[in-house]
PDB file of C-alpha atoms in Angstrom:
ATOM      1  CA  MET A   1     -74.484 -34.046 239.527  1.00 42.00           C
ATOM      2  CA  ASP A   2     -76.165 -30.997 241.116  1.00 49.00           C
ATOM      3  CA  GLN A   3     -74.057 -28.502 239.177  1.00 60.00           C
ATOM      4  CA  PHE A   4     -75.487 -30.007 235.966  1.00 61.00           C
ATOM      5  CA  ASP A   5     -79.183 -29.834 236.956  1.00 72.00           C
ATOM      6  CA  LYS A   6     -79.939 -26.611 235.043  1.00 87.00           C
ATOM      7  CA  PHE A   7     -79.877 -27.688 231.416  1.00 92.00           C
ATOM      8  CA  SER A   8     -81.459 -26.430 228.202  1.00 92.00           C
ATOM      9  CA  VAL A   9     -81.347 -27.837 224.655  1.00 95.00           C
ATOM     10  CA  ARG A  10     -81.832 -25.771 221.500  1.00 95.00           C
ATOM     11  CA  ILE A  11     -81.917 -27.211 217.981  1.00 96.00           C
ATOM     12  CA  ILE A  12     -80.926 -24.618 215.397  1.00 95.00           C
ATOM     13  CA  PRO A  13     -82.606 -24.923 211.964  1.00 95.00           C
ATOM     14  CA  PRO A  14     -82.027 -26.308 209.418  1.00 95.00           C
ATOM     15  CA  ALA A  15     -81.148 -29.093 211.900  1.00 96.00           C
ATOM     16  CA  THR A  16     -84.044 -31.057 213.367  1.00 96.00           C
ATOM     17  CA  SER A  17     -84.312 -33.612 216.149  1.00 96.00           C
ATOM     18  CA  LEU A  18     -83.482 -36.341 213.581  1.00 97.00           C
ATOM     19  CA  ASN A  19     -81.249 -34.739 210.923  1.00 96.00           C
ATOM     20  CA  PRO A  20     -78.681 -34.049 209.560  1.00 96.00           C
ATOM     21  CA  LEU A  21     -76.227 -36.763 210.486  1.00 95.00           C
ATOM     22  CA  GLU A  22     -73.273 -35.440 208.438  1.00 91.00           C
ATOM     23  CA  GLY A  23     -72.017 -32.208 209.913  1.00 92.00           C
ATOM     24  CA  ARG A  24     -74.230 -32.274 213.020  1.00 96.00           C
ATOM     25  CA  LYS A  25     -72.522 -30.041 215.555  1.00 97.00           C
ATOM     26  CA  TYR A  26     -72.861 -29.625 219.308  1.00 97.00           C
ATOM     27  CA  PHE A  27     -71.995 -26.538 221.334  1.00 96.00           C
ATOM     28  CA  LEU A  28     -72.121 -27.023 225.087  1.00 95.00           C
ATOM     29  CA  THR A  29     -72.043 -23.628 226.757  1.00 92.00           C
ATOM     30  CA  HIS A  30     -72.189 -22.622 230.407  1.00 88.00           C
ATOM     31  CA  CYS A  31     -73.664 -19.436 231.850  1.00 86.00           C
ATOM     32  CA  GLU A  32     -71.732 -18.352 234.933  1.00 81.00           C
ATOM     33  CA  ALA A  33     -74.492 -15.985 236.099  1.00 84.00           C
ATOM     34  CA  SER A  34     -77.312 -18.566 236.228  1.00 86.00           C
ATOM     35  CA  GLY A  35     -75.309 -21.792 236.418  1.00 85.00           C
ATOM     36  CA  THR A  36     -77.282 -23.094 233.424  1.00 90.00           C
ATOM     37  CA  TRP A  37     -75.783 -25.389 230.787  1.00 92.00           C
ATOM     38  CA  TYR A  38     -76.947 -24.835 227.203  1.00 93.00           C
ATOM     39  CA  LEU A  39     -76.621 -27.395 224.438  1.00 95.00           C
ATOM     40  CA  SER A  40     -77.047 -25.961 220.950  1.00 95.00           C
ATOM     41  CA  ILE A  41     -77.372 -28.505 218.149  1.00 97.00           C
ATOM     42  CA  GLY A  42     -77.086 -27.491 214.514  1.00 96.00           C
ATOM     43  CA  THR A  43     -74.907 -27.167 211.462  1.00 95.00           C
ATOM     44  CA  HIS A  44     -73.219 -23.906 212.507  1.00 90.00           C
ATOM     45  CA  GLN A  45     -72.147 -22.195 215.704  1.00 84.00           C
ATOM     46  CA  PRO A  46     -74.949 -20.272 217.388  1.00 81.00           C
ATOM     47  CA  SER A  47     -74.643 -16.606 218.198  1.00 72.00           C
ATOM     48  CA  LEU A  48     -75.322 -15.758 221.815  1.00 60.00           C
ATOM     49  CA  THR A  49     -76.823 -12.400 222.676  1.00 50.00           C
ATOM     50  CA  SER A  50     -74.706 -11.832 225.784  1.00 53.00           C
ATOM     51  CA  LYS A  51     -71.311 -13.499 225.462  1.00 56.00           C
ATOM     52  CA  ASN A  52     -70.065 -11.898 228.720  1.00 58.00           C
ATOM     53  CA  SER A  53     -71.336 -14.511 231.162  1.00 67.00           C
ATOM     54  CA  PHE A  54     -71.310 -17.413 228.670  1.00 74.00           C
ATOM     55  CA  PHE A  55     -68.376 -19.573 227.743  1.00 75.00           C
ATOM     56  CA  ASP A  56     -68.085 -22.482 225.354  1.00 81.00           C
ATOM     57  CA  VAL A  57     -67.012 -25.688 227.037  1.00 89.00           C
ATOM     58  CA  ILE A  58     -67.206 -28.363 224.331  1.00 94.00           C
ATOM     59  CA  GLN A  59     -67.637 -28.132 220.589  1.00 96.00           C
ATOM     60  CA  ALA A  60     -68.222 -31.483 218.893  1.00 97.00           C
ATOM     61  CA  GLU A  61     -69.226 -32.802 215.486  1.00 97.00           C
ATOM     62  CA  TRP A  62     -70.240 -36.108 213.940  1.00 97.00           C
ATOM     63  CA  THR A  63     -67.714 -36.826 211.227  1.00 96.00           C
ATOM     64  CA  THR A  64     -66.189 -39.822 209.466  1.00 95.00           C
ATOM     65  CA  LYS A  65     -62.704 -41.172 209.843  1.00 93.00           C
ATOM     66  CA  MET A  66     -61.611 -44.067 207.633  1.00 93.00           C
ATOM     67  CA  GLY A  67     -65.255 -44.693 206.698  1.00 93.00           C
ATOM     68  CA  GLU A  68     -66.548 -44.900 210.294  1.00 95.00           C
ATOM     69  CA  TYR A  69     -68.535 -42.310 212.198  1.00 97.00           C
ATOM     70  CA  ILE A  70     -66.899 -40.672 215.206  1.00 97.00           C
ATOM     71  CA  LEU A  71     -67.910 -37.868 217.510  1.00 97.00           C
ATOM     72  CA  LEU A  72     -64.949 -35.506 217.596  1.00 97.00           C
ATOM     73  CA  GLY A  73     -65.011 -32.908 220.333  1.00 97.00           C
ATOM     74  CA  LYS A  74     -62.738 -30.052 221.309  1.00 96.00           C
ATOM     75  CA  ILE A  75     -62.225 -28.269 224.598  1.00 94.00           C
ATOM     76  CA  ASN A  76     -60.172 -25.080 224.523  1.00 89.00           C
ATOM     77  CA  ILE A  77     -58.185 -24.892 227.759  1.00 86.00           C
ATOM     78  CA  ASN A  78     -56.614 -21.472 227.233  1.00 77.00           C
ATOM     79  CA  TYR A  79     -59.357 -19.316 225.706  1.00 64.00           C
ATOM     80  CA  GLU A  80     -57.645 -15.986 225.080  1.00 62.00           C
ATOM     81  CA  GLU A  81     -55.588 -15.918 228.267  1.00 60.00           C
ATOM     82  CA  SER A  82     -52.088 -17.227 228.475  1.00 64.00           C
ATOM     83  CA  ASP A  83     -52.153 -17.815 232.263  1.00 75.00           C
ATOM     84  CA  ASP A  84     -50.574 -21.245 232.758  1.00 81.00           C
ATOM     85  CA  LYS A  85     -52.032 -21.736 236.263  1.00 85.00           C
ATOM     86  CA  LEU A  86     -55.548 -20.923 235.108  1.00 83.00           C
ATOM     87  CA  ALA A  87     -55.120 -23.307 232.160  1.00 84.00           C
ATOM     88  CA  GLN A  88     -53.937 -26.049 234.521  1.00 87.00           C
ATOM     89  CA  ILE A  89     -56.948 -25.565 236.824  1.00 87.00           C
ATOM     90  CA  ARG A  90     -59.336 -25.535 233.867  1.00 86.00           C
ATOM     91  CA  TYR A  91     -57.706 -28.692 232.467  1.00 89.00           C
ATOM     92  CA  MET A  92     -58.096 -30.544 235.780  1.00 91.00           C
ATOM     93  CA  ILE A  93     -61.739 -29.471 236.171  1.00 89.00           C
ATOM     94  CA  TYR A  94     -62.718 -30.426 232.607  1.00 90.00           C
ATOM     95  CA  GLN A  95     -60.890 -33.730 232.782  1.00 90.00           C
ATOM     96  CA  LYS A  96     -62.785 -34.603 235.990  1.00 93.00           C
ATOM     97  CA  ASP A  97     -66.180 -33.388 234.695  1.00 93.00           C
ATOM     98  CA  LEU A  98     -65.833 -34.676 231.129  1.00 95.00           C
ATOM     99  CA  PRO A  99     -68.005 -37.812 231.626  1.00 95.00           C
ATOM    100  CA  ASN A 100     -70.841 -35.644 233.019  1.00 93.00           C
ATOM    101  CA  LEU A 101     -70.467 -33.104 230.224  1.00 94.00           C
ATOM    102  CA  LEU A 102     -70.658 -35.894 227.632  1.00 96.00           C
ATOM    103  CA  ARG A 103     -73.694 -37.308 229.426  1.00 95.00           C
ATOM    104  CA  LEU A 104     -75.415 -33.922 229.015  1.00 94.00           C
ATOM    105  CA  MET A 105     -74.585 -33.798 225.302  1.00 95.00           C
ATOM    106  CA  ILE A 106     -75.568 -37.374 224.521  1.00 96.00           C
ATOM    107  CA  ASN A 107     -78.841 -37.281 226.465  1.00 95.00           C
ATOM    108  CA  GLY A 108     -79.658 -33.848 225.069  1.00 95.00           C
ATOM    109  CA  ASP A 109     -79.747 -35.467 221.608  1.00 97.00           C
ATOM    110  CA  LYS A 110     -81.147 -38.845 222.646  1.00 95.00           C
ATOM    111  CA  GLN A 111     -83.925 -38.954 220.022  1.00 96.00           C
ATOM    112  CA  PHE A 112     -81.373 -38.381 217.240  1.00 97.00           C
ATOM    113  CA  LEU A 113     -79.099 -41.137 218.580  1.00 96.00           C
ATOM    114  CA  GLN A 114     -81.961 -43.600 218.901  1.00 95.00           C
ATOM    115  CA  TYR A 115     -83.012 -42.840 215.322  1.00 97.00           C
ATOM    116  CA  HIS A 116     -79.414 -43.212 214.052  1.00 97.00           C
ATOM    117  CA  SER A 117     -78.649 -46.186 216.287  1.00 95.00           C
ATOM    118  CA  LEU A 118     -75.368 -46.953 214.462  1.00 95.00           C
ATOM    119  CA  LEU A 119     -73.958 -43.906 216.287  1.00 97.00           C
ATOM    120  CA  LEU A 120     -74.548 -45.454 219.716  1.00 96.00           C
ATOM    121  CA  ASP A 121     -71.371 -47.504 219.334  1.00 96.00           C
ATOM    122  CA  ALA A 122     -69.324 -44.919 217.435  1.00 97.00           C
ATOM    123  CA  PRO A 123     -66.205 -43.771 219.265  1.00 97.00           C
ATOM    124  CA  ILE A 124     -66.016 -40.417 221.016  1.00 98.00           C
ATOM    125  CA  HIS A 125     -62.688 -38.579 220.885  1.00 97.00           C
ATOM    126  CA  ILE A 126     -62.128 -35.355 222.804  1.00 97.00           C
ATOM    127  CA  GLU A 127     -59.177 -33.068 222.151  1.00 96.00           C
ATOM    128  CA  PHE A 128     -57.975 -30.706 224.831  1.00 94.00           C
ATOM    129  CA  GLU A 129     -56.598 -27.787 222.847  1.00 91.00           C
ATOM    130  CA  SER A 130     -53.951 -25.668 224.498  1.00 87.00           C
ATOM    131  CA  ASN A 131     -50.893 -23.667 223.642  1.00 84.00           C
ATOM    132  CA  ILE A 132     -49.257 -25.411 226.616  1.00 84.00           C
ATOM    133  CA  PRO A 133     -47.980 -28.775 225.315  1.00 86.00           C
ATOM    134  CA  GLU A 134     -48.648 -30.737 228.522  1.00 87.00           C
ATOM    135  CA  PHE A 135     -52.375 -29.922 228.323  1.00 87.00           C
ATOM    136  CA  TYR A 136     -52.778 -30.707 224.634  1.00 90.00           C
ATOM    137  CA  ARG A 137     -54.292 -34.198 224.665  1.00 91.00           C
ATOM    138  CA  SER A 138     -56.634 -36.410 222.710  1.00 94.00           C
ATOM    139  CA  LEU A 139     -58.743 -38.784 224.781  1.00 95.00           C
ATOM    140  CA  TYR A 140     -60.866 -41.749 223.749  1.00 97.00           C
ATOM    141  CA  MET A 141     -64.046 -41.516 225.848  1.00 97.00           C
ATOM    142  CA  GLY A 142     -65.896 -44.684 224.824  1.00 96.00           C
ATOM    143  CA  SER A 143     -69.137 -44.528 222.869  1.00 96.00           C
ATOM    144  CA  ALA A 144     -72.477 -42.725 223.172  1.00 95.00           C
ATOM    145  CA  ARG A 145     -74.106 -45.872 224.579  1.00 95.00           C
ATOM    146  CA  LYS A 146     -71.909 -45.516 227.689  1.00 95.00           C
ATOM    147  CA  TYR A 147     -73.423 -42.085 228.457  1.00 94.00           C
ATOM    148  CA  LEU A 148     -77.109 -42.743 227.754  1.00 91.00           C
ATOM    149  CA  ILE A 149     -79.308 -42.467 230.820  1.00 77.00           C
ATOM    150  CA  ASN A 150     -81.751 -45.336 230.882  1.00 64.00           C
ATOM    151  CA  GLU A 151     -85.153 -44.111 231.934  1.00 54.00           C
ATOM    152  CA  SER A 152     -86.730 -47.420 232.825  1.00 46.00           C
ATOM    153  CA  VAL A 153     -89.597 -47.508 235.279  1.00 43.00           C
ATOM    154  CA  ASN A 154     -89.928 -50.323 237.786  1.00 46.00           C
ATOM    155  CA  ILE A 155     -93.527 -51.223 238.594  1.00 46.00           C
TER     156      ILE A 155
END
């Protein structure tokens, strides 16, 4: 998981490390120049000062569906380009790296998830958004508990 070693978390007010539950949003962004992954947590999308070397990878939100909490995430495969080959490559990369990306998100908000422990078993659904029908998919990715890194110490 070397490519995921550089990681930074930012909580955007009025969100805190414990609230809100309804409407809590995640924005996982990657900086090509530094190789750093940034997780912004809040109630609205953050504004980045230099959008040139940054690109959004996953946007996700805690929401309810039929009375149950779910984490619904979206990955845009096409961005603004309409290059089918580039979209296919991006789709294959994100599909392969998705468990690691979710691990970053879940562990970046670990305190919140431990406080709202009912969310640990809530389903995670990720939608690959694309204007190319074969890449438009919705995947069930398990629950947050599956992605938590246990930090137990053996003595």
